[in-house]
mmCIF file of C-alpha atoms and ligand atoms in Angstrom:
data_model
loop_
_atom_site.group_PDB
_atom_site.id
_atom_site.type_symbol
_atom_site.label_atom_id
_atom_site.label_comp_id
_atom_site.label_asym_id
_atom_site.label_seq_id
_atom_site.Cartn_x
_atom_site.Cartn_y
_atom_site.Cartn_z
ATOM 1 C CA MET A 567 16.891 -18.605 -15.281
ATOM 2 C CA ARG A 568 13.507 -18.002 -16.618
ATOM 3 C CA THR A 569 12.611 -15.315 -18.996
ATOM 4 C CA VAL A 570 9.155 -13.692 -18.249
ATOM 5 C CA LYS A 571 6.672 -11.163 -20.020
ATOM 6 C CA ALA A 572 6.705 -7.448 -18.035
ATOM 7 C CA TYR A 573 5.809 -4.180 -18.486
ATOM 8 C CA GLY A 574 8.666 -1.693 -17.219
ATOM 9 C CA ALA A 575 9.744 1.684 -17.318
ATOM 10 C CA THR A 576 13.451 2.643 -19.630
ATOM 11 C CA ASP A 577 13.334 6.211 -17.991
ATOM 12 C CA ALA A 578 12.016 8.700 -15.800
ATOM 13 C CA THR A 579 8.989 10.673 -18.596
ATOM 14 C CA GLY A 580 8.659 7.885 -20.949
ATOM 15 C CA PRO A 581 5.463 5.413 -20.949
ATOM 16 C CA LEU A 582 5.289 2.266 -19.888
ATOM 17 C CA VAL A 583 6.636 -0.637 -22.359
ATOM 18 C CA PRO A 584 6.255 -4.275 -22.991
ATOM 19 C CA MET A 585 9.565 -5.846 -22.325
ATOM 20 C CA GLU A 586 11.114 -9.130 -20.926
ATOM 21 C CA ILE A 587 13.075 -9.733 -17.545
ATOM 22 C CA GLU A 588 14.556 -12.497 -16.109
ATOM 23 C CA ARG A 589 13.811 -14.555 -13.073
ATOM 24 C CA ARG A 590 16.703 -16.448 -11.009
ATOM 25 C CA ASP A 591 16.721 -20.003 -10.935
ATOM 26 C CA LEU A 592 14.647 -20.976 -7.347
ATOM 27 C CA LEU A 593 16.645 -21.388 -4.166
ATOM 28 C CA PRO A 594 16.314 -24.046 -1.865
ATOM 29 C CA HIS A 595 13.944 -21.846 0.199
ATOM 30 C CA ASP A 596 12.414 -20.143 -2.722
ATOM 31 C CA VAL A 597 8.584 -20.260 -4.600
ATOM 32 C CA LEU A 598 7.524 -19.488 -8.118
ATOM 33 C CA ILE A 599 4.921 -17.917 -8.432
ATOM 34 C CA ALA A 600 2.627 -17.427 -11.555
ATOM 35 C CA ILE A 601 1.342 -13.787 -11.273
ATOM 36 C CA ASP A 602 -2.108 -13.128 -12.067
ATOM 37 C CA TYR A 603 -3.112 -9.657 -10.208
ATOM 38 C CA ALA A 604 -0.929 -6.857 -9.494
ATOM 39 C CA GLY A 605 -2.475 -3.645 -7.935
ATOM 40 C CA ILE A 606 -1.189 -0.236 -9.155
ATOM 41 C CA CYS A 607 0.076 1.391 -6.085
ATOM 42 C CA HIS A 608 0.934 5.835 -6.363
ATOM 43 C CA SER A 609 4.423 4.240 -4.750
ATOM 44 C CA ASP A 610 4.880 2.584 -8.163
ATOM 45 C CA ILE A 611 4.575 5.922 -10.003
ATOM 46 C CA HIS A 612 6.413 8.281 -7.465
ATOM 47 C CA THR A 613 9.464 5.665 -8.032
ATOM 48 C CA VAL A 614 9.794 5.781 -11.775
ATOM 49 C CA ARG A 615 9.110 9.382 -12.357
ATOM 50 C CA GLY A 616 12.025 9.923 -9.835
ATOM 51 C CA ASP A 617 10.209 11.616 -6.919
ATOM 52 C CA TRP A 618 11.956 10.195 -4.206
ATOM 53 C CA GLY A 619 15.615 9.899 -5.789
ATOM 54 C CA PRO A 620 16.997 8.406 -9.485
ATOM 55 C CA ILE A 621 16.719 4.835 -9.959
ATOM 56 C CA GLN A 622 17.846 2.667 -12.200
ATOM 57 C CA TYR A 623 16.136 0.927 -15.670
ATOM 58 C CA PRO A 624 14.581 -0.670 -16.994
ATOM 59 C CA GLN A 625 12.844 -0.968 -14.084
ATOM 60 C CA VAL A 626 9.476 -3.524 -13.793
ATOM 61 C CA VAL A 627 7.397 -1.933 -10.434
ATOM 62 C CA GLY A 628 4.119 -3.454 -8.723
ATOM 63 C CA HIS A 629 4.506 -4.592 -4.827
ATOM 64 C CA GLU A 630 0.824 -5.906 -4.601
ATOM 65 C CA ILE A 631 0.945 -9.252 -6.042
ATOM 66 C CA VAL A 632 -1.575 -12.470 -5.711
ATOM 67 C CA GLY A 633 -0.864 -15.217 -8.118
ATOM 68 C CA ARG A 634 -0.203 -19.318 -7.316
ATOM 69 C CA VAL A 635 2.590 -21.354 -6.525
ATOM 70 C CA VAL A 636 3.661 -23.189 -9.610
ATOM 71 C CA GLU A 637 7.140 -24.546 -8.656
ATOM 72 C CA VAL A 638 8.570 -24.990 -5.072
ATOM 73 C CA GLY A 639 12.599 -25.181 -3.826
ATOM 74 C CA THR A 640 14.047 -28.051 -2.355
ATOM 75 C CA ASP A 641 13.543 -27.003 1.312
ATOM 76 C CA VAL A 642 9.835 -24.764 0.990
ATOM 77 C CA THR A 643 7.665 -26.052 3.905
ATOM 78 C CA LYS A 644 5.208 -22.919 4.333
ATOM 79 C CA HIS A 645 3.561 -23.132 0.524
ATOM 80 C CA LYS A 646 2.785 -25.695 -1.651
ATOM 81 C CA ILE A 647 1.993 -26.077 -5.895
ATOM 82 C CA GLY A 648 -1.330 -24.619 -6.446
ATOM 83 C CA ASP A 649 -1.843 -21.876 -3.121
ATOM 84 C CA THR A 650 -3.257 -19.058 -4.089
ATOM 85 C CA VAL A 651 -0.352 -16.455 -2.243
ATOM 86 C CA GLY A 652 0.480 -13.080 -2.410
ATOM 87 C CA VAL A 653 3.973 -10.841 -2.054
ATOM 88 C CA GLY A 654 3.771 -7.190 -1.152
ATOM 89 C CA CYS A 655 6.309 -4.362 -0.561
ATOM 90 C CA GLN A 656 9.257 -6.772 0.788
ATOM 91 C CA SER A 657 10.629 -9.263 -0.408
ATOM 92 C CA ASN A 658 13.172 -10.400 2.317
ATOM 93 C CA SER A 659 15.109 -8.779 5.506
ATOM 94 C CA CYS A 660 18.537 -9.302 7.698
ATOM 95 C CA ARG A 661 16.345 -11.721 9.757
ATOM 96 C CA GLU A 662 18.658 -10.651 12.994
ATOM 97 C CA CYS A 663 17.983 -7.167 13.849
ATOM 98 C CA GLU A 664 15.591 -5.986 16.402
ATOM 99 C CA PRO A 665 13.008 -4.941 14.412
ATOM 100 C CA CYS A 666 13.101 -8.205 11.859
ATOM 101 C CA ARG A 667 12.889 -10.745 15.225
ATOM 102 C CA GLN A 668 10.170 -9.023 16.291
ATOM 103 C CA GLY A 669 8.007 -9.514 12.719
ATOM 104 C CA GLN A 670 8.528 -5.784 11.595
ATOM 105 C CA ASP A 671 11.070 -6.340 9.050
ATOM 106 C CA GLN A 672 9.540 -3.279 7.237
ATOM 107 C CA TYR A 673 11.852 -1.389 9.590
ATOM 108 C CA CYS A 674 14.803 -3.683 9.381
ATOM 109 C CA LEU A 675 17.681 -1.505 10.661
ATOM 110 C CA LYS A 676 20.344 -3.310 7.634
ATOM 111 C CA GLY A 677 17.624 -2.484 4.782
ATOM 112 C CA ASN A 678 14.927 -5.113 3.658
ATOM 113 C CA THR A 679 15.041 -6.236 0.365
ATOM 114 C CA GLN A 680 12.166 -4.204 -1.748
ATOM 115 C CA THR A 681 10.129 -6.137 -3.939
ATOM 116 C CA TYR A 682 11.298 -3.603 -6.951
ATOM 117 C CA CYS A 683 14.219 -1.448 -7.083
ATOM 118 C CA GLY A 684 15.705 -3.579 -4.097
ATOM 119 C CA LEU A 685 19.416 -5.523 -4.055
ATOM 120 C CA ASP A 686 18.771 -9.057 -4.807
ATOM 121 C CA VAL A 687 20.345 -11.814 -3.136
ATOM 122 C CA ASP A 688 21.872 -12.542 -6.700
ATOM 123 C CA GLY A 689 23.174 -8.622 -6.783
ATOM 124 C CA THR A 690 20.189 -7.875 -9.492
ATOM 125 C CA ILE A 691 17.962 -5.393 -8.936
ATOM 126 C CA THR A 692 14.795 -6.621 -7.912
ATOM 127 C CA GLN A 693 11.646 -6.611 -10.515
ATOM 128 C CA GLY A 694 8.054 -6.157 -9.490
ATOM 129 C CA GLY A 695 4.975 -7.708 -9.966
ATOM 130 C CA TYR A 696 3.554 -5.866 -13.757
ATOM 131 C CA SER A 697 5.009 -9.272 -14.997
ATOM 132 C CA GLN A 698 3.983 -12.832 -15.345
ATOM 133 C CA ALA A 699 5.944 -14.254 -12.253
ATOM 134 C CA VAL A 700 8.413 -13.521 -9.576
ATOM 135 C CA VAL A 701 10.433 -15.584 -7.562
ATOM 136 C CA THR A 702 10.213 -15.202 -3.520
ATOM 137 C CA ASN A 703 11.900 -16.694 -1.002
ATOM 138 C CA GLU A 704 9.392 -18.221 1.568
ATOM 139 C CA ASP A 705 8.914 -16.527 4.437
ATOM 140 C CA PHE A 706 8.230 -13.172 2.409
ATOM 141 C CA VAL A 707 5.312 -15.117 0.718
ATOM 142 C CA LEU A 708 1.839 -14.343 2.021
ATOM 143 C CA SER A 709 -0.926 -16.729 2.189
ATOM 144 C CA ILE A 710 -4.657 -15.301 0.653
ATOM 145 C CA PRO A 711 -7.245 -16.895 2.537
ATOM 146 C CA GLU A 712 -9.996 -18.719 0.897
ATOM 147 C CA GLY A 713 -12.228 -15.962 1.443
ATOM 148 C CA LEU A 714 -10.951 -13.428 -0.306
ATOM 149 C CA ASP A 715 -11.242 -13.018 -4.059
ATOM 150 C CA PRO A 716 -7.440 -13.323 -5.670
ATOM 151 C CA ALA A 717 -8.929 -10.689 -8.234
ATOM 152 C CA LYS A 718 -9.319 -8.401 -5.711
ATOM 153 C CA ALA A 719 -7.047 -9.183 -2.935
ATOM 154 C CA ALA A 720 -3.740 -7.631 -4.921
ATOM 155 C CA PRO A 721 -4.040 -4.147 -2.978
ATOM 156 C CA LEU A 722 -4.290 -5.456 0.568
ATOM 157 C CA LEU A 723 -0.787 -6.711 -0.009
ATOM 158 C CA CYS A 724 0.187 -2.607 -0.009
ATOM 159 C CA ALA A 725 -2.454 -0.274 0.315
ATOM 160 C CA GLY A 726 -4.063 -2.769 3.149
ATOM 161 C CA ILE A 727 -1.495 -3.329 5.587
ATOM 162 C CA THR A 728 -0.370 0.299 5.353
ATOM 163 C CA THR A 729 -3.265 1.566 6.524
ATOM 164 C CA TYR A 730 -4.251 -1.536 8.770
ATOM 165 C CA SER A 731 -0.422 -1.110 10.642
ATOM 166 C CA PRO A 732 -0.892 1.971 12.087
ATOM 167 C CA LEU A 733 -5.056 1.780 12.902
ATOM 168 C CA ARG A 734 -3.637 -1.382 15.131
ATOM 169 C CA HIS A 735 -0.114 0.624 16.248
ATOM 170 C CA TRP A 736 -2.627 3.430 17.602
ATOM 171 C CA ASN A 737 -5.002 1.061 19.304
ATOM 172 C CA VAL A 738 -7.899 1.727 17.258
ATOM 173 C CA ALA A 739 -11.273 0.184 18.914
ATOM 174 C CA PRO A 740 -14.683 0.808 19.069
ATOM 175 C CA GLY A 741 -15.597 4.716 19.215
ATOM 176 C CA THR A 742 -11.964 5.939 18.106
ATOM 177 C CA ARG A 743 -12.397 8.443 16.419
ATOM 178 C CA VAL A 744 -10.592 8.021 13.178
ATOM 179 C CA GLY A 745 -10.208 10.514 10.244
ATOM 180 C CA VAL A 746 -9.037 9.754 7.144
ATOM 181 C CA ILE A 747 -7.274 12.353 4.436
ATOM 182 C CA GLY A 748 -7.801 11.594 0.952
ATOM 183 C CA MET A 749 -9.626 8.505 -0.183
ATOM 184 C CA GLY A 750 -7.491 6.969 -3.233
ATOM 185 C CA GLY A 751 -6.207 3.274 -2.772
ATOM 186 C CA LEU A 752 -4.858 3.691 1.067
ATOM 187 C CA GLY A 753 -7.624 6.058 2.235
ATOM 188 C CA HIS A 754 -10.584 3.594 1.209
ATOM 189 C CA MET A 755 -8.837 0.568 3.096
ATOM 190 C CA ALA A 756 -8.156 2.925 5.970
ATOM 191 C CA VAL A 757 -12.060 3.334 5.907
ATOM 192 C CA LYS A 758 -13.101 -0.327 5.556
ATOM 193 C CA ILE A 759 -10.688 -1.368 7.891
ATOM 194 C CA ALA A 760 -10.925 1.013 10.821
ATOM 195 C CA ALA A 761 -14.780 0.830 10.402
ATOM 196 C CA ALA A 762 -14.304 -3.158 10.565
ATOM 197 C CA MET A 763 -12.241 -2.375 13.717
ATOM 198 C CA GLY A 764 -15.607 -0.465 15.077
ATOM 199 C CA ALA A 765 -14.209 3.288 15.174
ATOM 200 C CA GLU A 766 -16.357 6.273 14.193
ATOM 201 C CA VAL A 767 -14.782 7.553 10.693
ATOM 202 C CA THR A 768 -14.284 10.888 9.292
ATOM 203 C CA VAL A 769 -13.488 10.866 5.638
ATOM 204 C CA LEU A 770 -11.686 14.002 4.463
ATOM 205 C CA SER A 771 -11.596 14.493 0.860
ATOM 206 C CA ARG A 772 -11.607 17.508 -2.180
ATOM 207 C CA GLY A 773 -15.376 18.152 -3.067
ATOM 208 C CA THR A 774 -18.091 15.554 -2.717
ATOM 209 C CA LYS A 775 -17.602 13.212 -5.574
ATOM 210 C CA LYS A 776 -16.875 10.544 -2.945
ATOM 211 C CA LYS A 777 -19.178 10.968 -0.091
ATOM 212 C CA ASP A 778 -21.758 8.496 -1.000
ATOM 213 C CA ASP A 779 -18.843 5.581 -1.457
ATOM 214 C CA ALA A 780 -16.945 6.784 1.960
ATOM 215 C CA LEU A 781 -20.711 6.229 3.670
ATOM 216 C CA ARG A 782 -20.956 2.695 1.983
ATOM 217 C CA PHE A 783 -17.611 1.971 2.802
ATOM 218 C CA GLY A 784 -18.316 2.423 7.039
ATOM 219 C CA ALA A 785 -17.615 6.214 7.774
ATOM 220 C CA THR A 786 -19.912 7.702 9.140
ATOM 221 C CA HIS A 787 -19.243 11.531 8.018
ATOM 222 C CA TYR A 788 -18.083 12.739 5.011
ATOM 223 C CA VAL A 789 -16.388 16.547 5.420
ATOM 224 C CA ASP A 790 -15.331 18.000 1.836
ATOM 225 C CA THR A 791 -12.097 19.567 2.801
ATOM 226 C CA ASN A 792 -12.563 22.561 0.520
ATOM 227 C CA ASP A 793 -15.805 23.805 2.695
ATOM 228 C CA THR A 794 -14.048 26.082 5.284
ATOM 229 C CA GLU A 795 -17.116 25.680 7.374
ATOM 230 C CA ALA A 796 -17.518 22.276 7.591
ATOM 231 C CA MET A 797 -13.331 22.067 8.368
ATOM 232 C CA ALA A 798 -13.562 24.434 11.222
ATOM 233 C CA GLU A 799 -16.836 22.826 13.017
ATOM 234 C CA MET A 800 -14.112 19.166 12.779
ATOM 235 C CA ALA A 801 -11.742 21.166 15.509
ATOM 236 C CA ASP A 802 -10.546 19.188 18.200
ATOM 237 C CA SER A 803 -12.642 16.278 17.033
ATOM 238 C CA LEU A 804 -10.572 13.452 16.060
ATOM 239 C CA ASP A 805 -8.350 10.840 17.921
ATOM 240 C CA LEU A 806 -6.200 9.640 15.166
ATOM 241 C CA ILE A 807 -6.033 10.571 11.362
ATOM 242 C CA ILE A 808 -4.325 8.862 8.801
ATOM 243 C CA ASN A 809 -3.016 10.914 6.196
ATOM 244 C CA THR A 810 -2.495 8.954 2.988
ATOM 245 C CA VAL A 811 -2.396 11.793 0.615
ATOM 246 C CA SER A 812 0.101 11.653 -2.356
ATOM 247 C CA ALA A 813 1.067 15.513 -2.721
ATOM 248 C CA GLY A 814 2.052 18.376 -0.505
ATOM 249 C CA MET A 815 -0.037 19.803 1.382
ATOM 250 C CA LYS A 816 -0.527 22.245 4.576
ATOM 251 C CA ILE A 817 -0.645 19.647 6.943
ATOM 252 C CA THR A 818 -1.780 22.525 9.662
ATOM 253 C CA THR A 819 -5.148 22.452 8.636
ATOM 254 C CA TYR A 820 -5.263 18.613 9.646
ATOM 255 C CA LEU A 821 -3.672 18.955 12.687
ATOM 256 C CA GLY A 822 -5.874 21.480 14.303
ATOM 257 C CA LEU A 823 -8.111 18.503 13.997
ATOM 258 C CA LEU A 824 -6.911 16.333 16.579
ATOM 259 C CA ALA A 825 -8.404 16.523 19.948
ATOM 260 C CA LEU A 826 -6.178 16.488 23.201
ATOM 261 C CA ASN A 827 -3.288 13.758 22.894
ATOM 262 C CA GLY A 828 -4.279 12.851 19.198
ATOM 263 C CA THR A 829 -1.928 11.802 16.739
ATOM 264 C CA LEU A 830 -1.833 12.265 12.806
ATOM 265 C CA VAL A 831 -0.225 9.466 11.369
ATOM 266 C CA ASN A 832 1.275 10.092 7.621
ATOM 267 C CA VAL A 833 1.480 7.426 5.290
ATOM 268 C CA GLY A 834 1.166 9.558 2.213
ATOM 269 C CA ALA A 835 5.020 10.027 0.499
ATOM 270 C CA PRO A 836 5.268 13.289 -1.700
ATOM 271 C CA ASN A 837 8.617 14.569 -1.881
ATOM 272 C CA GLU A 838 7.666 18.259 -0.734
ATOM 273 C CA PRO A 839 8.365 18.376 3.304
ATOM 274 C CA PHE A 840 5.480 19.424 5.853
ATOM 275 C CA ALA A 841 5.889 22.556 7.682
ATOM 276 C CA VAL A 842 4.718 21.953 11.308
ATOM 277 C CA PRO A 843 4.563 24.853 13.390
ATOM 278 C CA ALA A 844 5.382 24.308 17.302
ATOM 279 C CA PHE A 845 2.110 25.501 18.686
ATOM 280 C CA ALA A 846 0.185 22.924 16.157
ATOM 281 C CA LEU A 847 1.247 20.164 18.493
ATOM 282 C CA ILE A 848 2.198 22.095 21.650
ATOM 283 C CA PRO A 849 -1.402 23.227 23.368
ATOM 284 C CA ARG A 850 -3.263 20.098 22.819
ATOM 285 C CA ARG A 851 -0.229 17.448 23.599
ATOM 286 C CA ARG A 852 -0.584 16.266 19.687
ATOM 287 C CA SER A 853 1.678 14.222 18.300
ATOM 288 C CA PHE A 854 2.800 13.636 13.940
ATOM 289 C CA ALA A 855 3.897 10.797 12.832
ATOM 290 C CA GLY A 856 4.654 8.283 10.404
ATOM 291 C CA SER A 857 4.115 4.720 9.365
ATOM 292 C CA MET A 858 5.823 2.326 6.839
ATOM 293 C CA THR A 859 3.672 -0.616 5.435
ATOM 294 C CA GLY A 860 3.791 -3.633 7.924
ATOM 295 C CA GLY A 861 6.245 -6.626 8.584
ATOM 296 C CA ILE A 862 5.087 -9.994 7.165
ATOM 297 C CA PRO A 863 3.018 -11.584 10.358
ATOM 298 C CA GLU A 864 1.066 -8.408 10.729
ATOM 299 C CA THR A 865 -0.095 -8.548 7.140
ATOM 300 C CA GLN A 866 -0.880 -11.893 7.384
ATOM 301 C CA GLU A 867 -3.210 -11.200 10.251
ATOM 302 C CA MET A 868 -4.714 -8.310 8.129
ATOM 303 C CA LEU A 869 -5.553 -10.991 5.465
ATOM 304 C CA ASP A 870 -7.033 -12.833 7.891
ATOM 305 C CA PHE A 871 -8.775 -9.917 9.421
ATOM 306 C CA CYS A 872 -9.933 -8.957 5.825
ATOM 307 C CA ALA A 873 -11.276 -12.375 5.366
ATOM 308 C CA GLU A 874 -13.082 -12.582 8.227
ATOM 309 C CA HIS A 875 -14.922 -9.428 7.942
ATOM 310 C CA GLY A 876 -15.658 -9.526 4.089
ATOM 311 C CA ILE A 877 -13.492 -6.824 3.183
ATOM 312 C CA HIS A 878 -12.295 -6.236 -0.085
ATOM 313 C CA PRO A 879 -10.440 -3.511 -2.080
ATOM 314 C CA GLU A 880 -12.577 -1.992 -4.346
ATOM 315 C CA THR A 881 -10.954 -2.282 -7.819
ATOM 316 C CA GLU A 882 -10.819 -1.425 -11.616
ATOM 317 C CA LEU A 883 -9.269 -4.611 -13.487
ATOM 318 C CA VAL A 884 -6.857 -3.190 -16.168
ATOM 319 C CA GLY A 885 -5.196 -5.126 -19.358
ATOM 320 C CA ALA A 886 -1.764 -4.262 -20.252
ATOM 321 C CA ASP A 887 -2.465 -1.608 -23.013
ATOM 322 C CA GLY A 888 -4.561 0.106 -20.132
ATOM 323 C CA ILE A 889 -1.473 0.365 -17.789
ATOM 324 C CA ASN A 890 -0.529 3.648 -18.988
ATOM 325 C CA GLU A 891 -3.920 5.192 -18.988
ATOM 326 C CA ALA A 892 -4.506 3.876 -15.643
ATOM 327 C CA TRP A 893 -1.055 5.593 -14.238
ATOM 328 C CA GLU A 894 -2.615 8.899 -15.796
ATOM 329 C CA ARG A 895 -6.364 8.192 -14.025
ATOM 330 C CA VAL A 896 -4.187 7.864 -10.657
ATOM 331 C CA LEU A 897 -2.569 11.005 -10.932
ATOM 332 C CA ASN A 898 -5.915 12.453 -11.705
ATOM 333 C CA SER A 899 -7.535 10.629 -8.736
ATOM 334 C CA GLU A 900 -9.717 9.002 -10.994
ATOM 335 C CA VAL A 901 -9.586 5.577 -10.150
ATOM 336 C CA ARG A 902 -12.101 3.844 -7.984
ATOM 337 C CA TYR A 903 -10.099 3.122 -6.029
ATOM 338 C CA ARG A 904 -7.289 0.782 -6.908
ATOM 339 C CA ALA A 905 -6.403 -0.243 -10.875
ATOM 340 C CA VAL A 906 -4.932 -4.191 -10.795
ATOM 341 C CA ILE A 907 -3.427 -5.228 -13.395
ATOM 342 C CA ASP A 908 -4.646 -8.688 -14.884
ATOM 343 C CA THR A 909 -1.142 -9.781 -15.877
ATOM 344 C CA HIS A 910 -2.654 -12.601 -17.921
ATOM 345 C CA THR A 911 -2.776 -9.952 -20.811
ATOM 346 C CA LEU A 912 0.778 -9.101 -20.657
HETATM 347 P P1 LIG B 2160 -3.918 7.495 -4.811
HETATM 348 O O1 LIG B 2160 -4.827 6.036 -4.677
HETATM 349 O O2 LIG B 2160 -3.241 8.419 -5.867
HETATM 350 O O3 LIG B 2160 -4.376 8.445 -3.399
HETATM 351 C C1 LIG B 2160 -4.213 9.358 -3.181
HETATM 352 C C2 LIG B 2160 -5.404 10.528 -2.770
HETATM 353 O O4 LIG B 2160 -4.797 11.921 -2.215
HETATM 354 C C3 LIG B 2160 -6.121 10.580 -3.798
HETATM 355 O O5 LIG B 2160 -6.965 10.029 -4.247
HETATM 356 C C4 LIG B 2160 -6.846 12.050 -3.348
HETATM 357 O O6 LIG B 2160 -7.982 11.943 -2.077
HETATM 358 C C5 LIG B 2160 -5.391 12.513 -2.372
HETATM 359 N N1 LIG B 2160 -4.798 13.463 -3.105
HETATM 360 C C6 LIG B 2160 -4.053 13.423 -4.282
HETATM 361 N N2 LIG B 2160 -3.751 14.410 -4.888
HETATM 362 C C7 LIG B 2160 -3.816 15.273 -4.094
HETATM 363 C C8 LIG B 2160 -3.620 17.056 -3.731
HETATM 364 N N3 LIG B 2160 -3.084 17.563 -4.592
HETATM 365 N N4 LIG B 2160 -3.833 17.727 -2.888
HETATM 366 C C9 LIG B 2160 -4.833 17.156 -1.850
HETATM 367 N N5 LIG B 2160 -5.249 15.710 -2.110
HETATM 368 C C10 LIG B 2160 -4.533 14.917 -3.026
HETATM 369 O O7 LIG B 2160 -2.705 6.843 -3.887
HETATM 370 P P2 LIG B 2160 -2.102 5.488 -2.952
HETATM 371 O O8 LIG B 2160 -1.692 4.537 -3.652
HETATM 372 O O9 LIG B 2160 -3.517 5.602 -2.486
HETATM 373 O O10 LIG B 2160 -1.229 6.038 -2.390
HETATM 374 C C11 LIG B 2160 -0.714 7.159 -1.676
HETATM 375 C C12 LIG B 2160 0.155 7.659 -0.816
HETATM 376 O O11 LIG B 2160 0.849 7.255 0.122
HETATM 377 C C13 LIG B 2160 1.471 7.743 -2.147
HETATM 378 O O12 LIG B 2160 2.608 9.077 -1.574
HETATM 379 C C14 LIG B 2160 2.024 6.924 -1.766
HETATM 380 O O13 LIG B 2160 3.397 7.066 -2.050
HETATM 381 C C15 LIG B 2160 2.161 6.197 -0.078
HETATM 382 N N6 LIG B 2160 2.293 5.086 0.268
HETATM 383 C C16 LIG B 2160 3.025 4.912 1.285
HETATM 384 C C17 LIG B 2160 3.040 3.914 1.779
HETATM 385 C C18 LIG B 2160 4.153 4.023 3.258
HETATM 386 O O14 LIG B 2160 4.268 2.631 3.641
HETATM 387 N N7 LIG B 2160 3.912 4.911 4.013
HETATM 388 C C19 LIG B 2160 2.544 2.850 1.299
HETATM 389 C C20 LIG B 2160 2.076 2.754 0.154
HETATM 390 C C21 LIG B 2160 2.001 4.161 -0.132
HETATM 391 P P3 LIG B 2160 -9.317 13.023 -2.632
HETATM 392 O O15 LIG B 2160 -9.877 12.687 -3.990
HETATM 393 O O16 LIG B 2160 -10.187 11.314 -1.264
HETATM 394 O O17 LIG B 2160 -9.047 13.937 -2.155
HETATM 395 ZN ZN1 LIG B 2161 2.401 0.597 -2.366
HETATM 396 ZN ZN1 LIG B 2162 16.711 -6.380 10.134
#
């Protein structure tokens, strides 16, 4: 066992505080990663604040992890000391169920091990990336390609894959008309990745503050969702919409933007339910779907895709003493577009 410094929650309402956590001794297939950067995902906040149900405290969150391998277990073959690597939302899975065998461990039927708030092999609750080091099974450790800047790559491990996966699943290709609702951490990655796939991208965001950035990230259209006329003009115009909004919303407004056979994929995870009237879907054979992160093989594919296309998240680096303020800024949609913790400051 080793003790490492971390920043975590002691209850659902208070600020995050410095703490020390234990990392297990390496099993034969484990790697020890010295963490350099950890992205702040809105899911970290939902989790700690109990939006999705009660959790145990103390809890360290963070599932957008980039660092270096500093020690390997006796049977490790996939990674070596010195490699730049990443860890995302899952740190293990059953490996036997149908989704696991298909490389879709995010949908493991027995329940995969989440990087934080999961049940670890030693019976403890997993603790996430707002820390100096993590021990992870080699099969759940991603290789960060050379073309990616490690200081910017961390958000790809959740925001990147969570948007890449549905864009691939729904076969986005040149000419596909893709809408992205909400341009935060996930949303801005959806724009960049969909544009790189050749899609015609429309950003749907509140106000006009993010318009110039959206166009710079590769969007061809921008719609202020408060502008009812502009929204009305978008009716029946999109093939695929990715909803990344973190709060409850009136989803019918957006279902109406789907063309015939269009699909709205929800990745945002508010605790309020969506109200979907039958006739928002029936007359245009529309679908309302959901999607969860991505499997390990697809995450590696996404990292390689981003390196090949020169896609980097837009990041704001924060130190340990800026984490609580960064959380507030995420809640106010003020971050441009992902806060990343420099974990050396812990
Ligand atoms: P984020 O950076 O806070 O972005 C969320 C965006 O939603 C904001 O930038 C804002 O966009 C919009 N928004 C926020 N509050 C709103 C409100 N009251 N009304 C309308 N729009 C609002 O969050 P994130 O890290 O991208 O995560 C987004 C959501 O995805 C969270 O719920 C998170 O838990 C979830 N998530 C799901 C998965 C999955 O596997 N499905 C994975 C990761 C995260 P504008 O300012 O542009 O309007
Ligand atoms: Zn996340
Ligand atoms: Zn499984």
